[in-house]
Protein backbone atom coordinates (compact mmCIF):
# COMPACT_ATOMS: atom_id res chain seq x y z
CA UNK A 1 0.00 0.00 0.00
CA UNK A 2 1.30 3.45 -0.97
CA UNK A 3 1.06 4.93 2.55
CA UNK A 4 3.24 2.16 3.98
CA UNK A 5 5.79 2.44 1.18
CA UNK A 6 6.11 6.20 1.73
CA UNK A 7 6.53 5.64 5.47
CA UNK A 8 9.31 3.17 4.76
CA UNK A 9 11.00 5.52 2.32
CA UNK A 10 11.12 8.43 4.77
CA UNK A 11 12.01 6.35 7.84
CA UNK A 12 14.50 3.83 6.50
CA UNK A 13 17.47 5.38 4.64
CA UNK A 14 18.29 2.19 2.71
CA UNK A 15 14.79 1.76 1.29
CA UNK A 16 15.32 4.28 -1.52
CA UNK A 17 18.21 2.20 -2.87
CA UNK A 18 16.01 -0.89 -2.57
CA UNK A 19 13.26 0.86 -4.50
CA UNK A 20 15.58 1.99 -7.26
CA UNK A 21 17.09 -1.47 -7.61
CA UNK A 22 13.64 -3.09 -7.70
CA UNK A 23 14.14 -4.91 -4.41
CA UNK A 24 11.44 -3.09 -2.44
CA UNK A 25 8.14 -4.96 -2.28
CA UNK A 26 5.38 -2.75 -3.72
CA UNK A 27 2.49 -4.98 -2.71
CA UNK A 28 -1.00 -3.53 -3.06
CA UNK A 29 0.00 -0.79 -5.49
CA UNK A 30 -1.37 -0.52 -8.99
CA UNK A 31 0.96 -0.31 -11.99
CA UNK A 32 0.04 3.36 -12.40
CA UNK A 33 0.88 4.09 -8.74
CA UNK A 34 4.19 2.28 -9.11
CA UNK A 35 5.01 4.33 -12.20
CA UNK A 36 4.00 7.54 -10.41
CA UNK A 37 6.14 6.67 -7.38
CA UNK A 38 9.21 5.90 -9.48
CA UNK A 39 8.80 9.08 -11.51
CA UNK A 40 8.35 11.25 -8.43
CA UNK A 41 11.40 9.71 -6.76
CA UNK A 42 13.47 10.33 -9.88
CA UNK A 43 12.22 13.94 -10.01
CA UNK A 44 13.17 14.40 -6.38
CA UNK A 45 16.71 13.28 -7.09
CA UNK A 46 17.01 15.90 -9.81
CA UNK A 47 15.41 18.63 -7.68
CA UNK A 48 17.52 17.95 -4.59
CA UNK A 49 18.47 21.09 -2.75
CA UNK A 50 15.54 23.26 -3.76
CA UNK A 51 13.18 24.77 -1.22
CA UNK A 52 10.17 23.08 0.26
CA UNK A 53 7.86 25.34 -1.70
CA UNK A 54 9.23 24.13 -5.00
CA UNK A 55 6.77 23.13 -7.71
CA UNK A 56 4.98 19.87 -7.20
CA UNK A 57 6.06 17.02 -9.42
CA UNK A 58 3.10 17.47 -11.69
CA UNK A 59 3.91 15.57 -14.82
CA UNK B 1 -11.29 32.58 -26.32
CA UNK B 2 -12.19 36.07 -27.56
CA UNK B 3 -15.48 34.81 -29.00
CA UNK B 4 -16.46 33.40 -25.63
CA UNK B 5 -15.77 36.67 -23.85
CA UNK B 6 -17.69 38.70 -26.45
CA UNK B 7 -20.64 36.35 -25.82
CA UNK B 8 -20.30 37.17 -22.12
CA UNK B 9 -20.36 40.88 -22.92
CA UNK B 10 -23.42 40.61 -25.15
CA UNK B 11 -25.35 38.72 -22.52
CA UNK B 12 -24.60 41.01 -19.58
CA UNK B 13 -25.43 44.06 -21.69
CA UNK B 14 -28.74 42.42 -22.53
CA UNK B 15 -29.84 41.07 -19.16
CA UNK B 16 -28.10 42.95 -16.33
CA UNK B 17 -30.12 46.17 -16.64
CA UNK B 18 -29.63 47.67 -13.19
CA UNK B 19 -26.52 49.88 -13.34
CA UNK B 20 -24.94 48.52 -10.16
CA UNK B 21 -25.48 44.92 -11.25
CA UNK B 22 -24.09 45.60 -14.71
CA UNK B 23 -21.00 47.24 -13.22
CA UNK B 24 -20.52 44.29 -10.91
CA UNK B 25 -20.87 41.87 -13.82
CA UNK B 26 -18.47 43.93 -15.92
CA UNK B 27 -15.85 43.84 -13.17
CA UNK B 28 -16.34 40.07 -12.88
CA UNK B 29 -15.90 39.38 -16.59
CA UNK B 30 -12.90 41.70 -16.76
CA UNK B 31 -11.37 39.48 -14.11
CA UNK B 32 -12.35 36.41 -16.14
CA UNK B 33 -10.55 37.83 -19.17
CA UNK B 34 -7.27 37.75 -17.26
CA UNK B 35 -7.65 34.06 -16.39
CA UNK B 36 -7.14 30.88 -18.39
CA UNK B 37 -10.85 30.07 -18.94
CA UNK B 38 -9.92 26.41 -18.65
CA UNK B 39 -13.50 25.14 -18.55
CA UNK B 40 -14.67 26.98 -21.65
CA UNK B 41 -11.46 25.97 -23.40
CA UNK B 42 -12.18 22.31 -22.58
CA UNK B 43 -15.68 22.67 -24.06
CA UNK B 44 -14.26 24.10 -27.29
CA UNK B 45 -11.46 21.56 -27.54
CA UNK B 46 -13.81 18.61 -27.03
CA UNK B 47 -16.27 19.97 -29.56
CA UNK B 48 -13.53 20.25 -32.19
CA UNK B 49 -11.91 16.98 -31.21
CA UNK B 50 -15.20 15.14 -31.74
CA UNK B 51 -15.74 16.72 -35.14
CA UNK B 52 -17.90 19.77 -34.33
CA UNK B 53 -17.49 22.72 -36.69
CA UNK B 54 -20.30 25.16 -35.87
CA UNK B 55 -19.52 28.59 -34.42
CA UNK B 56 -22.51 28.19 -32.07
CA UNK B 57 -20.14 26.36 -29.72
CA UNK B 58 -18.95 29.72 -28.39
CA UNK B 59 -22.33 30.26 -26.75
CA UNK B 60 -22.10 26.89 -25.06
CA UNK B 61 -18.54 27.59 -23.89
CA UNK B 62 -19.71 30.95 -22.54
CA UNK B 63 -22.59 29.20 -20.73
CA UNK B 64 -20.09 26.83 -19.10
CA UNK B 65 -17.87 29.72 -18.00
CA UNK B 66 -20.89 31.64 -16.64
CA UNK B 67 -21.82 28.69 -14.47
CA UNK B 68 -18.22 28.38 -13.24
CA UNK B 69 -18.06 32.11 -12.52
CA UNK B 70 -21.29 31.91 -10.50
CA UNK B 71 -19.91 29.03 -8.45
CA UNK B 72 -16.57 30.80 -7.94
CA UNK B 73 -18.40 33.82 -6.53
CA UNK B 74 -20.48 31.68 -4.18
CA UNK B 75 -17.41 29.68 -3.12
CA UNK B 76 -15.48 32.86 -2.29
CA UNK B 77 -18.40 34.23 -0.28
CA UNK B 78 -18.69 30.97 1.66
CA UNK B 79 -14.95 30.58 2.25
CA UNK B 80 -14.39 34.31 2.84
CA UNK B 81 -11.21 34.32 0.81
CA UNK B 82 -9.81 35.81 -2.41
CA UNK B 83 -10.33 39.30 -1.06
CA UNK B 84 -8.78 40.72 -4.23
CA UNK B 85 -11.65 39.46 -6.40
CA UNK B 86 -14.14 42.17 -7.43
CA UNK B 87 -17.12 40.27 -6.01
CA UNK B 88 -15.41 40.20 -2.62
CA UNK B 89 -15.20 43.98 -2.66
CA UNK B 90 -18.93 44.51 -3.07
CA UNK B 91 -21.71 43.96 -0.51
CA UNK B 92 -22.42 40.25 -0.06
CA UNK B 93 -26.06 40.62 -1.02
CA UNK B 94 -25.06 42.13 -4.38
CA UNK B 95 -22.40 39.48 -4.95
CA UNK B 96 -24.99 36.78 -4.28
CA UNK B 97 -27.38 38.34 -6.78
CA UNK B 98 -24.55 38.53 -9.28
CA UNK B 99 -23.86 34.81 -8.83
CA UNK B 100 -27.56 33.99 -9.23
CA UNK B 101 -27.63 36.17 -12.31
CA UNK B 102 -24.71 34.35 -13.95
CA UNK B 103 -26.18 30.97 -13.04
CA UNK B 104 -29.52 31.85 -14.67
CA UNK B 105 -27.76 33.45 -17.60
CA UNK B 106 -25.82 30.26 -18.32
CA UNK B 107 -29.14 28.41 -18.79
CA UNK B 108 -30.59 31.27 -20.81
CA UNK B 109 -27.61 31.31 -23.18
CA UNK B 110 -27.97 27.57 -23.74
CA UNK B 111 -31.69 27.83 -24.46
CA UNK B 112 -31.14 30.81 -26.75
CA UNK B 113 -28.49 29.08 -28.86
CA UNK B 114 -29.01 27.65 -32.34
CA UNK B 115 -28.23 24.09 -31.32
CA UNK B 116 -30.84 21.40 -32.04
CA UNK B 117 -33.55 21.18 -29.36
CA UNK B 118 -32.55 17.64 -28.50
CA UNK B 119 -28.94 18.70 -27.87
CA UNK B 120 -30.06 21.72 -25.85
CA UNK B 121 -32.19 19.47 -23.61
CA UNK B 122 -29.28 17.04 -23.12
CA UNK B 123 -26.89 19.86 -22.24
CA UNK B 124 -29.40 21.49 -19.86
CA UNK B 125 -29.85 18.13 -18.10
CA UNK B 126 -26.06 17.70 -17.96
CA UNK B 127 -25.62 21.19 -16.46
CA UNK B 128 -28.25 20.53 -13.82
CA UNK B 129 -26.89 17.11 -12.88
CA UNK B 130 -23.30 18.27 -12.61
CA UNK B 131 -24.27 21.46 -10.81
CA UNK B 132 -26.24 19.48 -8.25
CA UNK B 133 -23.27 17.16 -7.81
CA UNK B 134 -21.03 20.20 -7.26
CA UNK B 135 -23.46 21.65 -4.70
CA UNK B 136 -23.45 18.37 -2.79
CA UNK B 137 -19.65 18.26 -2.94
CA UNK B 138 -19.36 21.87 -1.83
CA UNK B 139 -21.64 21.12 1.12
CA UNK B 140 -19.43 18.18 2.14
CA UNK B 141 -16.41 20.50 1.87
CA UNK B 142 -18.07 23.15 4.03
CA UNK B 143 -19.06 20.55 6.63
CA UNK B 144 -15.38 19.50 6.70
CA UNK B 145 -16.12 16.11 8.21
CA UNK B 146 -13.94 13.96 5.95
CA UNK B 147 -12.32 11.26 8.07
CA UNK B 148 -10.66 9.17 5.37
CA UNK B 149 -9.19 9.58 1.92
CA UNK B 150 -12.22 7.84 0.54
CA UNK B 151 -14.42 10.57 2.06
CA UNK B 152 -12.11 13.18 0.54
CA UNK B 153 -12.31 11.61 -2.92
CA UNK B 154 -16.12 11.40 -2.73
CA UNK B 155 -16.19 15.12 -1.97
CA UNK B 156 -13.68 16.05 -4.70
CA UNK B 157 -15.42 13.95 -7.36
CA UNK B 158 -18.57 15.95 -6.74
CA UNK B 159 -17.20 19.38 -5.93
CA UNK B 160 -14.45 19.73 -8.52
CA UNK B 161 -14.40 16.88 -11.01
CA UNK B 162 -18.12 17.09 -11.83
CA UNK B 163 -17.67 20.57 -13.27
CA UNK B 164 -14.78 19.57 -15.49
CA UNK B 165 -16.82 16.58 -16.68
CA UNK B 166 -19.63 19.03 -17.49
CA UNK B 167 -17.33 21.30 -19.50
CA UNK B 168 -15.81 18.47 -21.54
CA UNK B 169 -19.06 16.58 -22.07
CA UNK B 170 -20.86 19.72 -23.28
CA UNK B 171 -18.48 19.80 -26.25
CA UNK B 172 -18.86 16.08 -26.88
CA UNK B 173 -22.68 16.14 -26.82
CA UNK B 174 -22.87 19.17 -29.07
CA UNK B 175 -20.54 17.53 -31.59
CA UNK B 176 -21.95 14.01 -31.57
CA UNK B 177 -25.37 14.13 -29.94
CA UNK B 178 -24.44 11.75 -27.16
CA UNK B 179 -22.18 11.49 -24.11
CA UNK B 180 -18.94 9.52 -24.06
CA UNK B 181 -18.20 7.80 -20.76
CA UNK B 182 -14.47 7.64 -21.49
CA UNK B 183 -14.40 11.44 -21.53
CA UNK B 184 -16.26 11.51 -18.21
CA UNK B 185 -13.71 9.08 -16.82
CA UNK B 186 -10.61 11.02 -17.82
CA UNK B 187 -12.12 14.43 -17.05
CA UNK B 188 -12.80 13.19 -13.52
CA UNK B 189 -9.15 12.15 -13.18
CA UNK B 190 -7.96 15.59 -14.31
CA UNK B 191 -10.34 17.23 -11.84
CA UNK B 192 -9.11 15.12 -8.93
CA UNK B 193 -5.43 15.64 -9.83
CA UNK B 194 -5.97 19.41 -10.07
CA UNK B 195 -7.73 19.51 -6.69
CA UNK B 196 -4.93 17.56 -5.01
CA UNK B 197 -2.45 20.00 -6.51
CA UNK B 198 -4.45 22.96 -5.16
CA UNK B 199 -4.70 21.34 -1.75
CA UNK B 200 -0.96 20.86 -1.55
CA UNK B 201 -0.42 24.50 -2.53
CA UNK B 202 -2.86 25.63 0.17
CA UNK B 203 -1.07 23.50 2.75
CA UNK B 204 2.15 25.49 2.46
CA UNK B 205 0.80 28.88 1.45
CA UNK B 206 1.22 30.67 4.76
CA UNK B 207 0.54 34.10 3.27
CA UNK B 208 -3.01 33.71 2.03
CA UNK B 209 -5.57 31.05 2.87
CA UNK B 210 -3.91 28.12 4.52
CA UNK B 211 -5.71 24.83 4.90
CA UNK B 212 -3.88 23.90 8.08
CA UNK B 213 -4.76 27.17 9.78
CA UNK B 214 -8.36 26.76 8.56
CA UNK B 215 -8.34 23.11 9.73
CA UNK B 216 -9.46 21.85 6.33
CA UNK B 217 -9.57 18.08 5.94
CA UNK B 218 -7.72 17.73 2.66
CA UNK B 219 -5.75 14.77 1.35
CA UNK B 220 -2.31 16.10 2.35
CA UNK B 221 -3.53 17.08 5.81
CA UNK B 222 -5.22 13.73 6.41
CA UNK B 223 -1.92 12.04 5.53
CA UNK B 224 0.13 14.43 7.65
CA UNK B 225 -2.10 13.93 10.69
CA UNK B 226 -1.82 10.17 10.34
CA UNK B 227 1.97 10.25 10.11
CA UNK B 228 3.18 12.88 12.60
CA UNK B 229 5.36 11.80 15.48
CA UNK B 230 5.47 12.88 19.12
CA UNK B 231 7.50 16.03 18.38
CA UNK B 232 4.81 17.28 16.03
CA UNK B 233 1.85 16.70 18.36
CA UNK B 234 1.14 20.44 18.34
CA UNK B 235 -0.06 20.01 14.74
CA UNK B 236 -2.72 17.50 15.79
CA UNK B 237 -3.57 19.57 18.86
CA UNK B 238 -4.17 22.68 16.75
CA UNK B 239 -6.17 20.72 14.22
CA UNK B 240 -8.40 19.34 17.00
CA UNK B 241 -9.07 22.87 18.24
CA UNK B 242 -6.82 22.69 21.31
CA UNK B 243 -4.67 25.62 20.16
CA UNK B 244 -5.48 28.97 18.57
CA UNK B 245 -4.06 30.33 15.28
CA UNK B 246 -1.82 32.78 17.17
CA UNK B 247 -0.24 29.79 18.94
CA UNK B 248 0.96 28.26 15.67
CA UNK B 249 1.27 31.03 13.08
CA UNK B 250 4.95 31.56 13.91
CA UNK B 251 5.75 27.86 13.45
CA UNK B 252 5.72 27.76 9.65
CA UNK B 253 9.29 26.44 9.38
CA UNK B 254 8.54 23.61 11.82
CA UNK B 255 5.36 22.82 9.95
CA UNK B 256 7.25 22.64 6.66
CA UNK B 257 9.80 20.30 8.21
CA UNK B 258 7.00 18.02 9.42
CA UNK B 259 5.50 17.99 5.92
CA UNK B 260 8.87 16.95 4.50
CA UNK B 261 9.79 14.50 7.27
CA UNK B 262 6.50 12.60 7.16
CA UNK B 263 6.62 12.19 3.38
CA UNK B 264 3.45 14.25 2.95
CA UNK B 265 4.86 16.01 -0.09
CA UNK B 266 6.00 12.73 -1.58
CA UNK B 267 2.69 11.01 -0.91
CA UNK B 268 0.63 13.88 -2.30
CA UNK B 269 2.81 14.04 -5.42
CA UNK B 270 2.40 10.33 -6.09
CA UNK B 271 -1.36 10.44 -5.55
CA UNK B 272 -1.72 13.44 -7.82
CA UNK B 273 0.45 11.95 -10.51
CA UNK B 274 -1.41 8.63 -10.34
CA UNK B 275 -4.65 10.41 -11.25
CA UNK B 276 -2.88 12.28 -14.02
CA UNK B 277 -1.54 9.00 -15.42
CA UNK B 278 -5.03 7.48 -15.28
CA UNK B 279 -6.23 10.40 -17.41
CA UNK B 280 -3.39 9.77 -19.90
CA UNK B 281 -4.12 6.06 -19.90
CA UNK B 282 -7.79 6.59 -20.83
CA UNK B 283 -7.20 9.28 -23.44
CA UNK B 284 -4.36 7.35 -25.09
CA UNK B 285 -6.60 4.30 -25.50
CA UNK B 286 -9.14 6.36 -27.47
CA UNK B 287 -8.87 6.68 -31.21
CA UNK B 288 -8.52 10.42 -31.39
CA UNK B 289 -6.85 12.82 -33.76
CA UNK B 290 -3.45 13.27 -32.11
CA UNK B 291 -3.50 17.04 -32.70
CA UNK B 292 -6.60 17.49 -30.53
CA UNK B 293 -5.56 14.88 -28.02
CA UNK B 294 -2.23 16.69 -27.48
CA UNK B 295 -4.07 19.97 -27.00
CA UNK B 296 -6.28 18.39 -24.32
CA UNK B 297 -3.22 17.00 -22.56
CA UNK B 298 -1.53 20.41 -22.75
CA UNK B 299 -4.64 22.15 -21.36
CA UNK B 300 -4.86 19.65 -18.51
CA UNK B 301 -1.30 20.41 -17.42
Coordinates of C-alpha atoms in Angstrom, one line a residue:
Chain A
X1 CA 0.0 0.0 0.0
X2 CA 1.3 3.4 -1.0
X3 CA 1.1 4.9 2.5
X4 CA 3.2 2.2 4.0
X5 CA 5.8 2.4 1.2
X6 CA 6.1 6.2 1.7
X7 CA 6.5 5.6 5.5
X8 CA 9.3 3.2 4.8
X9 CA 11.0 5.5 2.3
X10 CA 11.1 8.4 4.8
X11 CA 12.0 6.4 7.8
X12 CA 14.5 3.8 6.5
X13 CA 17.5 5.4 4.6
X14 CA 18.3 2.2 2.7
X15 CA 14.8 1.8 1.3
X16 CA 15.3 4.3 -1.5
X17 CA 18.2 2.2 -2.9
X18 CA 16.0 -0.9 -2.6
X19 CA 13.3 0.9 -4.5
X20 CA 15.6 2.0 -7.3
X21 CA 17.1 -1.5 -7.6
X22 CA 13.6 -3.1 -7.7
X23 CA 14.1 -4.9 -4.4
X24 CA 11.4 -3.1 -2.4
X25 CA 8.1 -5.0 -2.3
X26 CA 5.4 -2.8 -3.7
X27 CA 2.5 -5.0 -2.7
X28 CA -1.0 -3.5 -3.1
X29 CA 0.0 -0.8 -5.5
X30 CA -1.4 -0.5 -9.0
X31 CA 1.0 -0.3 -12.0
X32 CA 0.0 3.4 -12.4
X33 CA 0.9 4.1 -8.7
X34 CA 4.2 2.3 -9.1
X35 CA 5.0 4.3 -12.2
X36 CA 4.0 7.5 -10.4
X37 CA 6.1 6.7 -7.4
X38 CA 9.2 5.9 -9.5
X39 CA 8.8 9.1 -11.5
X40 CA 8.3 11.2 -8.4
X41 CA 11.4 9.7 -6.8
X42 CA 13.5 10.3 -9.9
X43 CA 12.2 13.9 -10.0
X44 CA 13.2 14.4 -6.4
X45 CA 16.7 13.3 -7.1
X46 CA 17.0 15.9 -9.8
X47 CA 15.4 18.6 -7.7
X48 CA 17.5 17.9 -4.6
X49 CA 18.5 21.1 -2.8
X50 CA 15.5 23.3 -3.8
X51 CA 13.2 24.8 -1.2
X52 CA 10.2 23.1 0.3
X53 CA 7.9 25.3 -1.7
X54 CA 9.2 24.1 -5.0
X55 CA 6.8 23.1 -7.7
X56 CA 5.0 19.9 -7.2
X57 CA 6.1 17.0 -9.4
X58 CA 3.1 17.5 -11.7
X59 CA 3.9 15.6 -14.8
Chain B
X1 CA -11.3 32.6 -26.3
X2 CA -12.2 36.1 -27.6
X3 CA -15.5 34.8 -29.0
X4 CA -16.5 33.4 -25.6
X5 CA -15.8 36.7 -23.9
X6 CA -17.7 38.7 -26.4
X7 CA -20.6 36.4 -25.8
X8 CA -20.3 37.2 -22.1
X9 CA -20.4 40.9 -22.9
X10 CA -23.4 40.6 -25.2
X11 CA -25.4 38.7 -22.5
X12 CA -24.6 41.0 -19.6
X13 CA -25.4 44.1 -21.7
X14 CA -28.7 42.4 -22.5
X15 CA -29.8 41.1 -19.2
X16 CA -28.1 43.0 -16.3
X17 CA -30.1 46.2 -16.6
X18 CA -29.6 47.7 -13.2
X19 CA -26.5 49.9 -13.3
X20 CA -24.9 48.5 -10.2
X21 CA -25.5 44.9 -11.2
X22 CA -24.1 45.6 -14.7
X23 CA -21.0 47.2 -13.2
X24 CA -20.5 44.3 -10.9
X25 CA -20.9 41.9 -13.8
X26 CA -18.5 43.9 -15.9
X27 CA -15.8 43.8 -13.2
X28 CA -16.3 40.1 -12.9
X29 CA -15.9 39.4 -16.6
X30 CA -12.9 41.7 -16.8
X31 CA -11.4 39.5 -14.1
X32 CA -12.4 36.4 -16.1
X33 CA -10.6 37.8 -19.2
X34 CA -7.3 37.7 -17.3
X35 CA -7.6 34.1 -16.4
X36 CA -7.1 30.9 -18.4
X37 CA -10.9 30.1 -18.9
X38 CA -9.9 26.4 -18.6
X39 CA -13.5 25.1 -18.5
X40 CA -14.7 27.0 -21.7
X41 CA -11.5 26.0 -23.4
X42 CA -12.2 22.3 -22.6
X43 CA -15.7 22.7 -24.1
X44 CA -14.3 24.1 -27.3
X45 CA -11.5 21.6 -27.5
X46 CA -13.8 18.6 -27.0
X47 CA -16.3 20.0 -29.6
X48 CA -13.5 20.3 -32.2
X49 CA -11.9 17.0 -31.2
X50 CA -15.2 15.1 -31.7
X51 CA -15.7 16.7 -35.1
X52 CA -17.9 19.8 -34.3
X53 CA -17.5 22.7 -36.7
X54 CA -20.3 25.2 -35.9
X55 CA -19.5 28.6 -34.4
X56 CA -22.5 28.2 -32.1
X57 CA -20.1 26.4 -29.7
X58 CA -18.9 29.7 -28.4
X59 CA -22.3 30.3 -26.7
X60 CA -22.1 26.9 -25.1
X61 CA -18.5 27.6 -23.9
X62 CA -19.7 31.0 -22.5
X63 CA -22.6 29.2 -20.7
X64 CA -20.1 26.8 -19.1
X65 CA -17.9 29.7 -18.0
X66 CA -20.9 31.6 -16.6
X67 CA -21.8 28.7 -14.5
X68 CA -18.2 28.4 -13.2
X69 CA -18.1 32.1 -12.5
X70 CA -21.3 31.9 -10.5
X71 CA -19.9 29.0 -8.4
X72 CA -16.6 30.8 -7.9
X73 CA -18.4 33.8 -6.5
X74 CA -20.5 31.7 -4.2
X75 CA -17.4 29.7 -3.1
X76 CA -15.5 32.9 -2.3
X77 CA -18.4 34.2 -0.3
X78 CA -18.7 31.0 1.7
X79 CA -14.9 30.6 2.3
X80 CA -14.4 34.3 2.8
X81 CA -11.2 34.3 0.8
X82 CA -9.8 35.8 -2.4
X83 CA -10.3 39.3 -1.1
X84 CA -8.8 40.7 -4.2
X85 CA -11.7 39.5 -6.4
X86 CA -14.1 42.2 -7.4
X87 CA -17.1 40.3 -6.0
X88 CA -15.4 40.2 -2.6
X89 CA -15.2 44.0 -2.7
X90 CA -18.9 44.5 -3.1
X91 CA -21.7 44.0 -0.5
X92 CA -22.4 40.3 -0.1
X93 CA -26.1 40.6 -1.0
X94 CA -25.1 42.1 -4.4
X95 CA -22.4 39.5 -5.0
X96 CA -25.0 36.8 -4.3
X97 CA -27.4 38.3 -6.8
X98 CA -24.5 38.5 -9.3
X99 CA -23.9 34.8 -8.8
X100 CA -27.6 34.0 -9.2
X101 CA -27.6 36.2 -12.3
X102 CA -24.7 34.3 -13.9
X103 CA -26.2 31.0 -13.0
X104 CA -29.5 31.8 -14.7
X105 CA -27.8 33.5 -17.6
X106 CA -25.8 30.3 -18.3
X107 CA -29.1 28.4 -18.8
X108 CA -30.6 31.3 -20.8
X109 CA -27.6 31.3 -23.2
X110 CA -28.0 27.6 -23.7
X111 CA -31.7 27.8 -24.5
X112 CA -31.1 30.8 -26.8
X113 CA -28.5 29.1 -28.9
X114 CA -29.0 27.6 -32.3
X115 CA -28.2 24.1 -31.3
X116 CA -30.8 21.4 -32.0
X117 CA -33.6 21.2 -29.4
X118 CA -32.6 17.6 -28.5
X119 CA -28.9 18.7 -27.9
X120 CA -30.1 21.7 -25.8
X121 CA -32.2 19.5 -23.6
X122 CA -29.3 17.0 -23.1
X123 CA -26.9 19.9 -22.2
X124 CA -29.4 21.5 -19.9
X125 CA -29.9 18.1 -18.1
X126 CA -26.1 17.7 -18.0
X127 CA -25.6 21.2 -16.5
X128 CA -28.3 20.5 -13.8
X129 CA -26.9 17.1 -12.9
X130 CA -23.3 18.3 -12.6
X131 CA -24.3 21.5 -10.8
X132 CA -26.2 19.5 -8.2
X133 CA -23.3 17.2 -7.8
X134 CA -21.0 20.2 -7.3
X135 CA -23.5 21.7 -4.7
X136 CA -23.5 18.4 -2.8
X137 CA -19.6 18.3 -2.9
X138 CA -19.4 21.9 -1.8
X139 CA -21.6 21.1 1.1
X140 CA -19.4 18.2 2.1
X141 CA -16.4 20.5 1.9
X142 CA -18.1 23.2 4.0
X143 CA -19.1 20.5 6.6
X144 CA -15.4 19.5 6.7
X145 CA -16.1 16.1 8.2
X146 CA -13.9 14.0 6.0
X147 CA -12.3 11.3 8.1
X148 CA -10.7 9.2 5.4
X149 CA -9.2 9.6 1.9
X150 CA -12.2 7.8 0.5
X151 CA -14.4 10.6 2.1
X152 CA -12.1 13.2 0.5
X153 CA -12.3 11.6 -2.9
X154 CA -16.1 11.4 -2.7
X155 CA -16.2 15.1 -2.0
X156 CA -13.7 16.1 -4.7
X157 CA -15.4 13.9 -7.4
X158 CA -18.6 15.9 -6.7
X159 CA -17.2 19.4 -5.9
X160 CA -14.4 19.7 -8.5
X161 CA -14.4 16.9 -11.0
X162 CA -18.1 17.1 -11.8
X163 CA -17.7 20.6 -13.3
X164 CA -14.8 19.6 -15.5
X165 CA -16.8 16.6 -16.7
X166 CA -19.6 19.0 -17.5
X167 CA -17.3 21.3 -19.5
X168 CA -15.8 18.5 -21.5
X169 CA -19.1 16.6 -22.1
X170 CA -20.9 19.7 -23.3
X171 CA -18.5 19.8 -26.2
X172 CA -18.9 16.1 -26.9
X173 CA -22.7 16.1 -26.8
X174 CA -22.9 19.2 -29.1
X175 CA -20.5 17.5 -31.6
X176 CA -21.9 14.0 -31.6
X177 CA -25.4 14.1 -29.9
X178 CA -24.4 11.7 -27.2
X179 CA -22.2 11.5 -24.1
X180 CA -18.9 9.5 -24.1
X181 CA -18.2 7.8 -20.8
X182 CA -14.5 7.6 -21.5
X183 CA -14.4 11.4 -21.5
X184 CA -16.3 11.5 -18.2
X185 CA -13.7 9.1 -16.8
X186 CA -10.6 11.0 -17.8
X187 CA -12.1 14.4 -17.1
X188 CA -12.8 13.2 -13.5
X189 CA -9.2 12.1 -13.2
X190 CA -8.0 15.6 -14.3
X191 CA -10.3 17.2 -11.8
X192 CA -9.1 15.1 -8.9
X193 CA -5.4 15.6 -9.8
X194 CA -6.0 19.4 -10.1
X195 CA -7.7 19.5 -6.7
X196 CA -4.9 17.6 -5.0
X197 CA -2.4 20.0 -6.5
X198 CA -4.4 23.0 -5.2
X199 CA -4.7 21.3 -1.7
X200 CA -1.0 20.9 -1.5
X201 CA -0.4 24.5 -2.5
X202 CA -2.9 25.6 0.2
X203 CA -1.1 23.5 2.7
X204 CA 2.2 25.5 2.5
X205 CA 0.8 28.9 1.4
X206 CA 1.2 30.7 4.8
X207 CA 0.5 34.1 3.3
X208 CA -3.0 33.7 2.0
X209 CA -5.6 31.1 2.9
X210 CA -3.9 28.1 4.5
X211 CA -5.7 24.8 4.9
X212 CA -3.9 23.9 8.1
X213 CA -4.8 27.2 9.8
X214 CA -8.4 26.8 8.6
X215 CA -8.3 23.1 9.7
X216 CA -9.5 21.8 6.3
X217 CA -9.6 18.1 5.9
X218 CA -7.7 17.7 2.7
X219 CA -5.8 14.8 1.4
X220 CA -2.3 16.1 2.4
X221 CA -3.5 17.1 5.8
X222 CA -5.2 13.7 6.4
X223 CA -1.9 12.0 5.5
X224 CA 0.1 14.4 7.6
X225 CA -2.1 13.9 10.7
X226 CA -1.8 10.2 10.3
X227 CA 2.0 10.2 10.1
X228 CA 3.2 12.9 12.6
X229 CA 5.4 11.8 15.5
X230 CA 5.5 12.9 19.1
X231 CA 7.5 16.0 18.4
X232 CA 4.8 17.3 16.0
X233 CA 1.9 16.7 18.4
X234 CA 1.1 20.4 18.3
X235 CA -0.1 20.0 14.7
X236 CA -2.7 17.5 15.8
X237 CA -3.6 19.6 18.9
X238 CA -4.2 22.7 16.8
X239 CA -6.2 20.7 14.2
X240 CA -8.4 19.3 17.0
X241 CA -9.1 22.9 18.2
X242 CA -6.8 22.7 21.3
X243 CA -4.7 25.6 20.2
X244 CA -5.5 29.0 18.6
X245 CA -4.1 30.3 15.3
X246 CA -1.8 32.8 17.2
X247 CA -0.2 29.8 18.9
X248 CA 1.0 28.3 15.7
X249 CA 1.3 31.0 13.1
X250 CA 5.0 31.6 13.9
X251 CA 5.7 27.9 13.5
X252 CA 5.7 27.8 9.6
X253 CA 9.3 26.4 9.4
X254 CA 8.5 23.6 11.8
X255 CA 5.4 22.8 10.0
X256 CA 7.2 22.6 6.7
X257 CA 9.8 20.3 8.2
X258 CA 7.0 18.0 9.4
X259 CA 5.5 18.0 5.9
X260 CA 8.9 16.9 4.5
X261 CA 9.8 14.5 7.3
X262 CA 6.5 12.6 7.2
X263 CA 6.6 12.2 3.4
X264 CA 3.4 14.3 2.9
X265 CA 4.9 16.0 -0.1
X266 CA 6.0 12.7 -1.6
X267 CA 2.7 11.0 -0.9
X268 CA 0.6 13.9 -2.3
X269 CA 2.8 14.0 -5.4
X270 CA 2.4 10.3 -6.1
X271 CA -1.4 10.4 -5.5
X272 CA -1.7 13.4 -7.8
X273 CA 0.5 12.0 -10.5
X274 CA -1.4 8.6 -10.3
X275 CA -4.6 10.4 -11.2
X276 CA -2.9 12.3 -14.0
X277 CA -1.5 9.0 -15.4
X278 CA -5.0 7.5 -15.3
X279 CA -6.2 10.4 -17.4
X280 CA -3.4 9.8 -19.9
X281 CA -4.1 6.1 -19.9
X282 CA -7.8 6.6 -20.8
X283 CA -7.2 9.3 -23.4
X284 CA -4.4 7.4 -25.1
X285 CA -6.6 4.3 -25.5
X286 CA -9.1 6.4 -27.5
X287 CA -8.9 6.7 -31.2
X288 CA -8.5 10.4 -31.4
X289 CA -6.9 12.8 -33.8
X290 CA -3.4 13.3 -32.1
X291 CA -3.5 17.0 -32.7
X292 CA -6.6 17.5 -30.5
X293 CA -5.6 14.9 -28.0
X294 CA -2.2 16.7 -27.5
X295 CA -4.1 20.0 -27.0
X296 CA -6.3 18.4 -24.3
X297 CA -3.2 17.0 -22.6
X298 CA -1.5 20.4 -22.8
X299 CA -4.6 22.2 -21.4
X300 CA -4.9 19.7 -18.5
X301 CA -1.3 20.4 -17.4

